[in-house]
């Protein structure tokens, strides 16, 4: 997935849809930080059918990406709470809330 031309194009679309911002830092920490990577909200190994879905991606910094994965690895409850928060970040940024 991560080395394909389709993935590289999708990352650029994700970055553009978030204006290059780390949306996790924006809403969790009230900080403006540039993102560096696209994160799959539903992980590729768990939901391979969503690997190339823009709606399943959020643009974040490496620092935020580490925090997100820390929550994912902590417990299923924390993982699900983080997924919901990330979806809410996307919704808020795109004018849904």
PDB file of C-alpha atoms in Angstrom:
ATOM      1  CA  UNK A   1       0.000   0.000   0.000  1.00  0.00           C
ATOM      2  CA  UNK A   2       2.550   2.589   1.169  1.00  0.00           C
ATOM      3  CA  UNK A   3       4.818   2.405  -1.869  1.00  0.00           C
ATOM      4  CA  UNK A   4       2.195   2.574  -4.602  1.00  0.00           C
ATOM      5  CA  UNK A   5       1.589   5.532  -6.887  1.00  0.00           C
ATOM      6  CA  UNK A   6      -2.048   5.476  -5.828  1.00  0.00           C
ATOM      7  CA  UNK A   7      -1.039   5.864  -2.161  1.00  0.00           C
ATOM      8  CA  UNK A   8       1.314   8.771  -2.887  1.00  0.00           C
ATOM      9  CA  UNK A   9      -1.440  10.547  -4.786  1.00  0.00           C
ATOM     10  CA  UNK A  10      -3.921   9.884  -1.978  1.00  0.00           C
ATOM     11  CA  UNK A  11      -1.521  11.301   0.625  1.00  0.00           C
ATOM     12  CA  UNK A  12      -1.290  14.511  -1.404  1.00  0.00           C
ATOM     13  CA  UNK A  13      -5.093  14.698  -1.572  1.00  0.00           C
ATOM     14  CA  UNK A  14      -5.278  14.118   2.191  1.00  0.00           C
ATOM     15  CA  UNK A  15      -2.698  16.839   2.814  1.00  0.00           C
ATOM     16  CA  UNK A  16      -4.614  19.271   0.600  1.00  0.00           C
ATOM     17  CA  UNK A  17      -7.937  18.458   2.268  1.00  0.00           C
ATOM     18  CA  UNK A  18      -6.366  19.348   5.641  1.00  0.00           C
ATOM     19  CA  UNK A  19      -4.432  22.344   4.241  1.00  0.00           C
ATOM     20  CA  UNK A  20      -1.242  20.645   5.407  1.00  0.00           C
ATOM     21  CA  UNK A  21      -2.270  20.970   9.049  1.00  0.00           C
ATOM     22  CA  UNK A  22      -2.021  18.408  11.817  1.00  0.00           C
ATOM     23  CA  UNK A  23      -5.712  18.139  12.683  1.00  0.00           C
ATOM     24  CA  UNK A  24      -5.068  16.134  15.841  1.00  0.00           C
ATOM     25  CA  UNK A  25      -2.859  18.915  17.261  1.00  0.00           C
ATOM     26  CA  UNK A  26      -5.409  21.515  16.210  1.00  0.00           C
ATOM     27  CA  UNK A  27      -8.301  19.968  18.124  1.00  0.00           C
ATOM     28  CA  UNK A  28      -6.615  17.948  20.887  1.00  0.00           C
ATOM     29  CA  UNK A  29      -3.945  20.488  21.820  1.00  0.00           C
ATOM     30  CA  UNK A  30      -5.285  23.733  20.334  1.00  0.00           C
ATOM     31  CA  UNK A  31      -1.988  24.097  18.427  1.00  0.00           C
ATOM     32  CA  UNK A  32      -1.270  24.909  14.830  1.00  0.00           C
ATOM     33  CA  UNK A  33       1.313  22.438  13.556  1.00  0.00           C
ATOM     34  CA  UNK A  34       2.124  21.221  10.074  1.00  0.00           C
ATOM     35  CA  UNK A  35       1.343  17.609   9.342  1.00  0.00           C
ATOM     36  CA  UNK A  36       3.842  15.199   7.833  1.00  0.00           C
ATOM     37  CA  UNK A  37       1.938  11.953   7.246  1.00  0.00           C
ATOM     38  CA  UNK A  38      -1.479  10.534   6.480  1.00  0.00           C
ATOM     39  CA  UNK A  39      -2.874   8.239   9.175  1.00  0.00           C
ATOM     40  CA  UNK A  40      -5.426   5.485   8.511  1.00  0.00           C
ATOM     41  CA  UNK A  41      -8.178   5.860  11.106  1.00  0.00           C
ATOM     42  CA  UNK A  42      -9.241   2.285  10.428  1.00  0.00           C
ATOM     43  CA  UNK A  43      -5.949   0.458  10.085  1.00  0.00           C
ATOM     44  CA  UNK A  44      -5.045  -1.293   6.844  1.00  0.00           C
ATOM     45  CA  UNK A  45      -4.619  -4.712   8.472  1.00  0.00           C
ATOM     46  CA  UNK A  46      -8.080  -4.482  10.048  1.00  0.00           C
ATOM     47  CA  UNK A  47      -9.935  -2.882   7.130  1.00  0.00           C
ATOM     48  CA  UNK A  48      -7.953  -3.308   3.900  1.00  0.00           C
ATOM     49  CA  UNK A  49     -10.986  -2.205   1.892  1.00  0.00           C
ATOM     50  CA  UNK A  50     -10.524   1.312   3.337  1.00  0.00           C
ATOM     51  CA  UNK A  51      -6.807   1.587   2.545  1.00  0.00           C
ATOM     52  CA  UNK A  52      -7.381   3.995  -0.343  1.00  0.00           C
ATOM     53  CA  UNK A  53     -10.401   5.874   1.017  1.00  0.00           C
ATOM     54  CA  UNK A  54      -9.743   9.569   1.620  1.00  0.00           C
ATOM     55  CA  UNK A  55     -12.469   9.599   4.277  1.00  0.00           C
ATOM     56  CA  UNK A  56     -10.375   7.126   6.320  1.00  0.00           C
ATOM     57  CA  UNK A  57      -7.298   9.381   6.384  1.00  0.00           C
ATOM     58  CA  UNK A  58      -6.296  12.280   8.589  1.00  0.00           C
ATOM     59  CA  UNK A  59      -3.156  14.367   8.135  1.00  0.00           C
ATOM     60  CA  UNK A  60      -0.970  14.594  11.256  1.00  0.00           C
ATOM     61  CA  UNK A  61       2.582  15.303  12.422  1.00  0.00           C
ATOM     62  CA  UNK A  62       4.894  12.501  13.470  1.00  0.00           C
ATOM     63  CA  UNK A  63       4.431  13.529  17.108  1.00  0.00           C
ATOM     64  CA  UNK A  64       0.646  13.271  16.838  1.00  0.00           C
ATOM     65  CA  UNK A  65       0.932  10.028  14.903  1.00  0.00           C
ATOM     66  CA  UNK A  66       2.879   8.539  17.808  1.00  0.00           C
ATOM     67  CA  UNK A  67       0.222   9.722  20.298  1.00  0.00           C
ATOM     68  CA  UNK A  68      -2.533   8.224  18.163  1.00  0.00           C
ATOM     69  CA  UNK A  69      -0.777   4.860  17.950  1.00  0.00           C
ATOM     70  CA  UNK A  70      -0.084   4.925  21.675  1.00  0.00           C
ATOM     71  CA  UNK A  71      -3.856   5.144  22.245  1.00  0.00           C
ATOM     72  CA  UNK A  72      -4.475   2.433  19.637  1.00  0.00           C
ATOM     73  CA  UNK A  73      -2.056   0.116  21.448  1.00  0.00           C
ATOM     74  CA  UNK A  74      -3.285   0.878  24.963  1.00  0.00           C
ATOM     75  CA  UNK A  75      -6.660  -0.890  24.778  1.00  0.00           C
ATOM     76  CA  UNK A  76      -9.605  -1.472  22.476  1.00  0.00           C
ATOM     77  CA  UNK A  77     -11.579   1.145  24.408  1.00  0.00           C
ATOM     78  CA  UNK A  78      -8.847   3.772  23.975  1.00  0.00           C
ATOM     79  CA  UNK A  79      -8.421   2.808  20.328  1.00  0.00           C
ATOM     80  CA  UNK A  80     -12.125   3.259  19.657  1.00  0.00           C
ATOM     81  CA  UNK A  81     -12.220   6.555  21.547  1.00  0.00           C
ATOM     82  CA  UNK A  82      -9.288   7.831  19.481  1.00  0.00           C
ATOM     83  CA  UNK A  83     -10.896   6.725  16.210  1.00  0.00           C
ATOM     84  CA  UNK A  84     -14.061   8.598  17.149  1.00  0.00           C
ATOM     85  CA  UNK A  85     -12.037  11.691  18.076  1.00  0.00           C
ATOM     86  CA  UNK A  86     -10.179  11.584  14.747  1.00  0.00           C
ATOM     87  CA  UNK A  87     -13.444  11.314  12.825  1.00  0.00           C
ATOM     88  CA  UNK A  88     -14.754  14.264  14.818  1.00  0.00           C
ATOM     89  CA  UNK A  89     -11.613  16.269  13.950  1.00  0.00           C
ATOM     90  CA  UNK A  90     -12.243  15.685  10.252  1.00  0.00           C
ATOM     91  CA  UNK A  91     -15.906  16.582  10.595  1.00  0.00           C
ATOM     92  CA  UNK A  92     -15.168  19.787  12.504  1.00  0.00           C
ATOM     93  CA  UNK A  93     -12.439  20.870  10.089  1.00  0.00           C
ATOM     94  CA  UNK A  94     -14.645  20.303   7.088  1.00  0.00           C
ATOM     95  CA  UNK A  95     -17.415  22.424   8.627  1.00  0.00           C
ATOM     96  CA  UNK A  96     -19.619  19.676  10.016  1.00  0.00           C
ATOM     97  CA  UNK A  97     -19.626  21.056  13.561  1.00  0.00           C
TER      98      UNK A  97
END
